[in-house]
mmCIF file with all atom_site columns, C-alpha atoms in Angstrom:
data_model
loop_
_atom_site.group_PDB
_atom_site.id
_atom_site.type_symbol
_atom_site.label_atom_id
_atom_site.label_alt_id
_atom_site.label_comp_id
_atom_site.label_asym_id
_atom_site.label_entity_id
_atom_site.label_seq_id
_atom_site.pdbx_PDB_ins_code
_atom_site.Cartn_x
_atom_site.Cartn_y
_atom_site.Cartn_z
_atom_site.occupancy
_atom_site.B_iso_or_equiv
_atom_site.pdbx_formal_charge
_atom_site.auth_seq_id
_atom_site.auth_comp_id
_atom_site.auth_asym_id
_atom_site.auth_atom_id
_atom_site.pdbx_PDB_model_num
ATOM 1   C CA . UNK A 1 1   ? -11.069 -2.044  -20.810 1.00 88.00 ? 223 UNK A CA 1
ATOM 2   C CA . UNK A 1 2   ? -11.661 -0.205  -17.600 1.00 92.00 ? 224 UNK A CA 1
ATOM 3   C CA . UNK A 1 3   ? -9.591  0.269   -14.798 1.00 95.00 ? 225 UNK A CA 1
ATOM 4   C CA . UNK A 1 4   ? -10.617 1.117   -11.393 1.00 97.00 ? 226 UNK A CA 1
ATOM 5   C CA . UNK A 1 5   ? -8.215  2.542   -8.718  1.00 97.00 ? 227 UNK A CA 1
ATOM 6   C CA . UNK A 1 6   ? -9.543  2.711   -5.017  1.00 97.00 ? 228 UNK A CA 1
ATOM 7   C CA . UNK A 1 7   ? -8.469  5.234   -2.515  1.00 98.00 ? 229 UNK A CA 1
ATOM 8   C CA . UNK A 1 8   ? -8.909  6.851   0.863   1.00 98.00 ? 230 UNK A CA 1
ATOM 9   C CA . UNK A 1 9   ? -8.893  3.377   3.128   1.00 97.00 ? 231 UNK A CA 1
ATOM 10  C CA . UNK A 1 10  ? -7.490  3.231   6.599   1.00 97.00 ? 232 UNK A CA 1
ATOM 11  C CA . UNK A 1 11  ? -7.600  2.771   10.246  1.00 98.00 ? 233 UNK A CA 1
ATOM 12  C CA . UNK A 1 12  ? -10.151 4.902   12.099  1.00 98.00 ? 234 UNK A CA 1
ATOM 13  C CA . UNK A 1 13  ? -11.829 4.571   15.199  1.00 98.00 ? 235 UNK A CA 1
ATOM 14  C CA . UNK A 1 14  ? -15.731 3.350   16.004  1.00 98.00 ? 236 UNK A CA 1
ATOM 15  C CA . UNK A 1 15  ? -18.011 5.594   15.113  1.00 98.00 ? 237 UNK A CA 1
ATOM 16  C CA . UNK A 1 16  ? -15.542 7.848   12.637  1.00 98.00 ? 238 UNK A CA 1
ATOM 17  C CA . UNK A 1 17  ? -15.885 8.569   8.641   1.00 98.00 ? 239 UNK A CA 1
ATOM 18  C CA . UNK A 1 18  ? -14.077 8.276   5.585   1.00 98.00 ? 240 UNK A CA 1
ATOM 19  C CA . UNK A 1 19  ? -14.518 8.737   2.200   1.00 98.00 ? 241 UNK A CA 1
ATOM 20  C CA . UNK A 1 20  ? -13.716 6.395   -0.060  1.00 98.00 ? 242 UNK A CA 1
ATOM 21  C CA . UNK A 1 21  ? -12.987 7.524   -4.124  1.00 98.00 ? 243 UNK A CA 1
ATOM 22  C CA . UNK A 1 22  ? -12.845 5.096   -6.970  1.00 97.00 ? 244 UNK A CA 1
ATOM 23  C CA . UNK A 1 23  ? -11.051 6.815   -10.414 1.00 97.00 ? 245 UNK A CA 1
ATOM 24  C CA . UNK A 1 24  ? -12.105 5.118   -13.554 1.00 95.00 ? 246 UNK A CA 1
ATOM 25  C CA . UNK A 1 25  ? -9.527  5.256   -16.360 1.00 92.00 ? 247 UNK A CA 1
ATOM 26  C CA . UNK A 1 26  ? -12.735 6.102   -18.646 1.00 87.00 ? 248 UNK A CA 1
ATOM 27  C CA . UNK A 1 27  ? -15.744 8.337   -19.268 1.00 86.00 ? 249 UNK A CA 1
ATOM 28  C CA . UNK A 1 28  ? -18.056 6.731   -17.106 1.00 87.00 ? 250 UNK A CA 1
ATOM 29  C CA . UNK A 1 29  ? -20.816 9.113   -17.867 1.00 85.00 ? 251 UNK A CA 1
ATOM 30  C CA . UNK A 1 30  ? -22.774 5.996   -19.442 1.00 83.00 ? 252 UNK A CA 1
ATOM 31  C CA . UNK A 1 31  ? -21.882 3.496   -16.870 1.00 86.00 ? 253 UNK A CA 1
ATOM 32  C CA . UNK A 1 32  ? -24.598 3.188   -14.797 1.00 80.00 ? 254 UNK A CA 1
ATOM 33  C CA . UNK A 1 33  ? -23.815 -0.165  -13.128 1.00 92.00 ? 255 UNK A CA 1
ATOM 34  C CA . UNK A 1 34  ? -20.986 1.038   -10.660 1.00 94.00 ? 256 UNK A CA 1
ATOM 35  C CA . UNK A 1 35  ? -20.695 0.377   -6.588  1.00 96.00 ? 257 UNK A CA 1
ATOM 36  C CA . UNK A 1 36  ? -18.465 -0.591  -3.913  1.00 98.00 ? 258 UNK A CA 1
ATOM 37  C CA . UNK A 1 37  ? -17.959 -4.166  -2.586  1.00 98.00 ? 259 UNK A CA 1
ATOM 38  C CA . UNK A 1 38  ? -16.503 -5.511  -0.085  1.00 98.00 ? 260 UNK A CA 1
ATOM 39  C CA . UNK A 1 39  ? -14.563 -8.794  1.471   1.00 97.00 ? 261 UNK A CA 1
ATOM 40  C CA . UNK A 1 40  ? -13.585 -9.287  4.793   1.00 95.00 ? 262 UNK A CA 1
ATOM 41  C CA . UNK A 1 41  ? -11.519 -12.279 5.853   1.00 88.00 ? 263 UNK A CA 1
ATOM 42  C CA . UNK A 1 42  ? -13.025 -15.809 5.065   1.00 90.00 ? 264 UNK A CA 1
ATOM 43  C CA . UNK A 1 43  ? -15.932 -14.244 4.077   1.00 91.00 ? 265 UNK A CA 1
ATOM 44  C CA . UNK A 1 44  ? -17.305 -13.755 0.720   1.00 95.00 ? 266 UNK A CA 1
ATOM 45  C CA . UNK A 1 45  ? -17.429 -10.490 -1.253  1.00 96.00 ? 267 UNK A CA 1
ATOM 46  C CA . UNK A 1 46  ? -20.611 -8.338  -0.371  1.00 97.00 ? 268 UNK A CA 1
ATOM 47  C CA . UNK A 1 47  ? -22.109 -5.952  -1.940  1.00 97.00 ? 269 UNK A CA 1
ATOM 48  C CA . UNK A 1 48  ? -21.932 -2.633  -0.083  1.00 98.00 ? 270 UNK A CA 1
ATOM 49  C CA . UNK A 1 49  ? -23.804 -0.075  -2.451  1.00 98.00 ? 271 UNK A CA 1
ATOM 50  C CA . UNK A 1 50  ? -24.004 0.626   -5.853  1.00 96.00 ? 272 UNK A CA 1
ATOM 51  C CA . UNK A 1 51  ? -26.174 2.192   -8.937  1.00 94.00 ? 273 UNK A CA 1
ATOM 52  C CA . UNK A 1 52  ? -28.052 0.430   -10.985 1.00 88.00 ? 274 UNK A CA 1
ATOM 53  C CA . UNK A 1 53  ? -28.841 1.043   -14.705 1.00 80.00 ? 275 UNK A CA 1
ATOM 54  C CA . UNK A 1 54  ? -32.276 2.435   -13.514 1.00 80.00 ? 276 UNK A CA 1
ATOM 55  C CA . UNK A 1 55  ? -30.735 5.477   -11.615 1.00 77.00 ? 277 UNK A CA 1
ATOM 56  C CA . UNK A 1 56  ? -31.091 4.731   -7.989  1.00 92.00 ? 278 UNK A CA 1
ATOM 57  C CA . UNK A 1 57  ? -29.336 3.247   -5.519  1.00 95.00 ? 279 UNK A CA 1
ATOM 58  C CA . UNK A 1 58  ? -29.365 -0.193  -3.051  1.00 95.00 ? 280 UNK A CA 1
ATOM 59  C CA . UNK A 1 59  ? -27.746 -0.596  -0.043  1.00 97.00 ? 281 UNK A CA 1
ATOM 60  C CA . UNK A 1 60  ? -26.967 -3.303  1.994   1.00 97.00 ? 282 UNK A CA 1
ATOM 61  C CA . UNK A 1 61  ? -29.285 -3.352  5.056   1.00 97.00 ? 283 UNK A CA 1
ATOM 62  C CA . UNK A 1 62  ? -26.188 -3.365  7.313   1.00 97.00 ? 284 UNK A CA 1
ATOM 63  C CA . UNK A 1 63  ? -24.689 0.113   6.273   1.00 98.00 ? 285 UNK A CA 1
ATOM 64  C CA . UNK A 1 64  ? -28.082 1.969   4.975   1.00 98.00 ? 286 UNK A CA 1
ATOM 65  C CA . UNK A 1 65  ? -28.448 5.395   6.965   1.00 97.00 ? 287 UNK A CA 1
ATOM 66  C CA . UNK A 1 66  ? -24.693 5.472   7.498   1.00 98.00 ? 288 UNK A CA 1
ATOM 67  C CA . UNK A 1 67  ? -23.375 5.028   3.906   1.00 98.00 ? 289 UNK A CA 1
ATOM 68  C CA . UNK A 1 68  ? -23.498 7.200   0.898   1.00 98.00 ? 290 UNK A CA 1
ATOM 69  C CA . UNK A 1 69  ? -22.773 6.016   -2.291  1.00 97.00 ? 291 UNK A CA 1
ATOM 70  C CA . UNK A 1 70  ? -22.148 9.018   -5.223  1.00 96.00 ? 292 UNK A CA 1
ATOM 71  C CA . UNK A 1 71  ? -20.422 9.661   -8.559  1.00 94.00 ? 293 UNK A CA 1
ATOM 72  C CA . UNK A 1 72  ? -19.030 12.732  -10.063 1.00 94.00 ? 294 UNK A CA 1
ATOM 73  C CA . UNK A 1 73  ? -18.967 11.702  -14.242 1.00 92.00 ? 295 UNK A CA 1
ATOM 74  C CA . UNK A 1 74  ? -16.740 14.745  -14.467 1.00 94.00 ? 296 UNK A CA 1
ATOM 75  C CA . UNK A 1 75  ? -14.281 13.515  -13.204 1.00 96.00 ? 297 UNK A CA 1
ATOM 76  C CA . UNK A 1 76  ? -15.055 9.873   -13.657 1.00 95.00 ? 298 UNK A CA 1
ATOM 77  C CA . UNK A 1 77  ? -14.919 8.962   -9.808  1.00 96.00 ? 299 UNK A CA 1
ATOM 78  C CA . UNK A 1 78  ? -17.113 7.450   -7.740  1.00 97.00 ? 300 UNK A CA 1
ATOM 79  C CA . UNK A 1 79  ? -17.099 8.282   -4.248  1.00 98.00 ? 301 UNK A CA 1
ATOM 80  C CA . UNK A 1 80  ? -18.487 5.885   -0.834  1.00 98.00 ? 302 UNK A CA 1
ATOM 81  C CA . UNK A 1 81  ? -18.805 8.356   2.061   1.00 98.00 ? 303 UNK A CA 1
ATOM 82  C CA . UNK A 1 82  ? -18.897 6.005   5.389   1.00 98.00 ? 304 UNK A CA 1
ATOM 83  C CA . UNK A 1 83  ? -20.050 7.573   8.824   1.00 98.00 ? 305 UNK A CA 1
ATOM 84  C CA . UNK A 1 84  ? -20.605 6.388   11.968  1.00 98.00 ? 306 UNK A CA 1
ATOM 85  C CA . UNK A 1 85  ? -18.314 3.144   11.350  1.00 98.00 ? 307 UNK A CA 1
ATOM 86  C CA . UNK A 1 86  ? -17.971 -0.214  13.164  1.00 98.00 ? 308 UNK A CA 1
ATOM 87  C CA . UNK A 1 87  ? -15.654 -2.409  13.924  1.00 96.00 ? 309 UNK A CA 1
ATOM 88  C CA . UNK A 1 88  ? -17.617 -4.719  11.439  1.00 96.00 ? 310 UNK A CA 1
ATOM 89  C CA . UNK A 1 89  ? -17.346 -2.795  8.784   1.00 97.00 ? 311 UNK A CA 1
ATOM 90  C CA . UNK A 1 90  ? -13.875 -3.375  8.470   1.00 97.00 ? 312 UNK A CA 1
ATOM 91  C CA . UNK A 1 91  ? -13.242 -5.160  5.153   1.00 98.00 ? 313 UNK A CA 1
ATOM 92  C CA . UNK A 1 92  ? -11.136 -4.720  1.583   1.00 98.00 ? 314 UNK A CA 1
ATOM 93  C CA . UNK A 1 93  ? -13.449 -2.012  -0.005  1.00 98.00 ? 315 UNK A CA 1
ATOM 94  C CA . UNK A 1 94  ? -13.617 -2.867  -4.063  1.00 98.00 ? 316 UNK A CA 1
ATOM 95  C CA . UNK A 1 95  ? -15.101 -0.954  -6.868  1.00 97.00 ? 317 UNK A CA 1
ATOM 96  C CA . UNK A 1 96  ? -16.987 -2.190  -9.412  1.00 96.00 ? 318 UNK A CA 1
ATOM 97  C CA . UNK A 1 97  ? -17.869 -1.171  -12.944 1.00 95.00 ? 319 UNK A CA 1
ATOM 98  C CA . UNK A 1 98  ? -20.526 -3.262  -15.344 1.00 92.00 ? 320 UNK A CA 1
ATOM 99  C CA . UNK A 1 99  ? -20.069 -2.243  -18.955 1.00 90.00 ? 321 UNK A CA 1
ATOM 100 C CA . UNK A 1 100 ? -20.641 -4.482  -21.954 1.00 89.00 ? 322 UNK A CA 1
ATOM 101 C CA . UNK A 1 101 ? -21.925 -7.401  -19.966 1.00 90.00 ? 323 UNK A CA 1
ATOM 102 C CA . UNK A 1 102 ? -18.336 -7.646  -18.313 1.00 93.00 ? 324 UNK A CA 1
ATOM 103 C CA . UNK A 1 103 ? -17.515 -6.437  -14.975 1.00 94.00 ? 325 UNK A CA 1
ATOM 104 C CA . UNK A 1 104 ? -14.671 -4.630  -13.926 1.00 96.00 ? 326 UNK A CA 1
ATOM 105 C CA . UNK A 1 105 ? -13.204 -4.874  -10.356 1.00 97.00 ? 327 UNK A CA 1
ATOM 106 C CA . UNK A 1 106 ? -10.484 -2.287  -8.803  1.00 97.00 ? 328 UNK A CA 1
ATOM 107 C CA . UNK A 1 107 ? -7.661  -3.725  -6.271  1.00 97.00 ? 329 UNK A CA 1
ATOM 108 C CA . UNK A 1 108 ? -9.235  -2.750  -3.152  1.00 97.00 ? 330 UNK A CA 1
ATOM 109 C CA . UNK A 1 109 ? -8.671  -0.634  -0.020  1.00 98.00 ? 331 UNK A CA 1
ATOM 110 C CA . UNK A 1 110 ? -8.459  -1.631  3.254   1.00 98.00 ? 332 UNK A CA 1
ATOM 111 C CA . UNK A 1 111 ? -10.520 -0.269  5.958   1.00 98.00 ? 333 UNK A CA 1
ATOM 112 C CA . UNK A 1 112 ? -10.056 -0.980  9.714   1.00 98.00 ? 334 UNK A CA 1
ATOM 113 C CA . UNK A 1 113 ? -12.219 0.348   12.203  1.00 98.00 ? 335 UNK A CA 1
ATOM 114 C CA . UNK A 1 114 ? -10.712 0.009   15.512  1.00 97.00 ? 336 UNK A CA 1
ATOM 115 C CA . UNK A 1 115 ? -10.008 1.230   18.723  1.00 95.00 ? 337 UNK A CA 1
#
């Protein structure tokens, strides 16, 4: 079992940052399958960024050169640093976790970009 806890949403205004952090309730030095998704209203969950089991990263075409997906296994967080943010971009932000064939999803944060 693996739980996921999201933090660091909010309101901020075109073209600002935040930093998202997801805290796994495990060691997730061996989890290499873990990114951030997201869902905006009647749309369908998208995936945002993420590592994959090979060691690098993919991004969706829509947030590369502003996004930063990164993971600290010490303290079993990954982190989604957002810059330069649109009003588009505003969505429930979702962490996800693939170990043993089953994946894991957090609760979510909201993020509104707005002015």
């Amino acid at each position: 079992q693996v739980q996921l806890v999201e933090s660091g949403g909010g309101l901020v205004q075109p073209g600002g940052s935040l930093r998202l952090s997801c805290a796994a309730s495990v060691n997730i030095f061996s989890i290499y399958n873990m990114g951030w998704y997201r869902q905006a209203p009647r749309n369908q969950r998208e995936l945002v960024a993420r590592f994959t089991s090979g060691g690098s990263t993919n991004y969706a075409d829509s947030v590369k050169g502003r996004f930063t997906i990164s993971r600290d296994n010490v303290k079993n967080t990954v982190y989604l640093q957002m810059n330069s943010l649109k009003p588009e971009d505003t969505a429930v932000y979702i962490c996800s976790a693939l170990r043993d064939g089953y994946t894991y999803w957090g609760q979510g944060t909201q993020v509104t970009v707005s002015s």
